[in-house]
Amino acid sequence: MDIAAIAPLLTNLFPAVAIAAPTPNTWQVELPDARLLILLSEDQAWLRLLLPLAPQPEAAPYLESLLALNFDLTQEVRFALHQEVLWGVFQFNRLTLTPEDLEAAIARLLKLAQSWRDEAFRYQSDRQLRQIIAAAKAQGQTLTQTLQNLDRMYSEGMLGDLGPTEEVKDRILLAWQTRLSLLWEQVNP
């Protein structure tokens, strides 16, 4: 990708936002809820996109999940830690990068900024649900029996309170049922 094409591409993608170029090899896009940084390496061979996602202490409970998601979810972008900040990062050889690749990477980074917490929480939850399923299957339980046990444990307060109304309780139990049903066949004890 030609260096001269970067600024027009950014202007086209973000027409209502001023694109700053603090140096000839860097660009900065100030979005309402994010700041996208675009950097060229010293030899101008590599293009790197950086998007700060959260302070490291905020991201700390999710770090193991985020590393796993680097393999399963993020495709060409990655999670990274630097200067006590969790970043979304895209790095690519500039000479083989196409404008379409760059646009796709920017879109993926912006999506990652919106969804990283949900994805990390879902990953952690699914991991724990798989443990529940493995234990239930090891005891010879069916999915129906496992759901009945969860309902009983919530009713007895062993797993906390499901909420003030039966409607809330039913929605939570339905969420359990839906997720357990999706994962049930994937787990072998």
XYZ file of C-alpha atoms in Angstrom, residues 15-116:
102
model
C -15.429 11.973 7.006
C -16.738 13.741 10.107
C -13.497 13.366 12.065
C -10.289 15.318 11.732
C -7.323 13.116 10.908
C -4.142 14.326 12.583
C -0.679 13.513 11.258
C 1.735 14.399 14.087
C 4.665 13.104 12.008
C 5.028 11.968 8.378
C 4.832 8.345 9.562
C 1.919 8.569 12.030
C -1.776 9.344 11.878
C -4.316 9.746 14.642
C -8.092 9.452 14.390
C -9.999 10.879 17.371
C -13.345 9.114 17.446
C -16.067 9.896 19.987
C -15.230 6.805 22.060
C -11.788 5.762 20.809
C -8.463 7.003 19.512
C -7.029 5.065 16.582
C -3.293 5.352 16.010
C -1.634 4.397 12.717
C 2.143 4.054 12.714
C 4.753 3.145 10.139
C 7.890 1.346 11.250
C 11.180 3.233 10.936
C 11.976 1.489 7.657
C 8.351 2.061 6.512
C 7.956 -1.653 5.797
C 5.316 -2.331 8.461
C 2.051 -0.590 9.198
C 0.640 -0.888 12.699
C -2.810 0.127 13.914
C -3.227 0.619 17.649
C -6.454 1.145 19.542
C -6.362 1.505 23.345
C -9.099 -0.638 24.876
C -8.709 -0.369 28.651
C -6.233 0.234 31.461
C -4.400 -2.983 32.351
C -5.983 -3.253 35.847
C -9.453 -3.199 34.246
C -8.428 -5.886 31.753
C -6.497 -8.036 34.258
C -9.365 -10.421 35.125
C -9.759 -11.230 31.428
C -6.125 -11.605 30.329
C -6.140 -15.392 30.074
C -9.348 -15.269 28.055
C -8.024 -12.510 25.818
C -4.920 -14.519 24.981
C -7.101 -17.477 24.059
C -9.342 -15.214 21.997
C -6.280 -14.107 20.005
C -6.494 -17.593 18.467
C -10.249 -18.029 18.285
C -11.847 -14.649 17.647
C -9.667 -11.777 16.607
C -8.536 -12.933 13.155
C -5.990 -10.406 11.841
C -6.067 -8.171 14.932
C -4.662 -9.068 18.341
C -4.880 -8.097 21.966
C -1.635 -6.778 23.428
C -0.386 -5.149 26.633
C 1.976 -2.182 26.602
C 2.553 0.659 29.060
C -0.150 -0.742 31.360
C -2.811 -0.503 28.638
C -4.728 -3.240 26.840
C -4.527 -2.540 23.111
C -6.139 -3.848 19.979
C -3.325 -4.192 17.439
C -3.058 -4.854 13.723
C 0.362 -5.156 12.110
C 0.993 -5.921 8.478
C 3.660 -5.646 5.803
C 2.845 -2.342 4.127
C 4.030 -3.433 0.695
C 1.513 -6.293 0.475
C -1.291 -4.540 2.352
C -4.298 -3.552 0.258
C -6.676 -0.680 1.052
C -9.433 -3.291 1.532
C -7.294 -5.144 4.093
C -6.654 -1.917 5.955
C -10.353 -1.006 5.979
C -11.245 -4.493 7.241
C -8.614 -4.281 9.987
C -9.901 -0.889 11.136
C -13.477 -2.210 11.204
C -12.382 -5.283 13.190
C -10.449 -3.141 15.686
C -13.445 -0.879 16.228
C -15.696 -3.908 16.706
C -13.154 -5.386 19.124
C -13.227 -2.155 21.144
C -16.987 -2.546 21.582
C -17.097 -6.274 22.281
C -13.889 -7.377 24.031
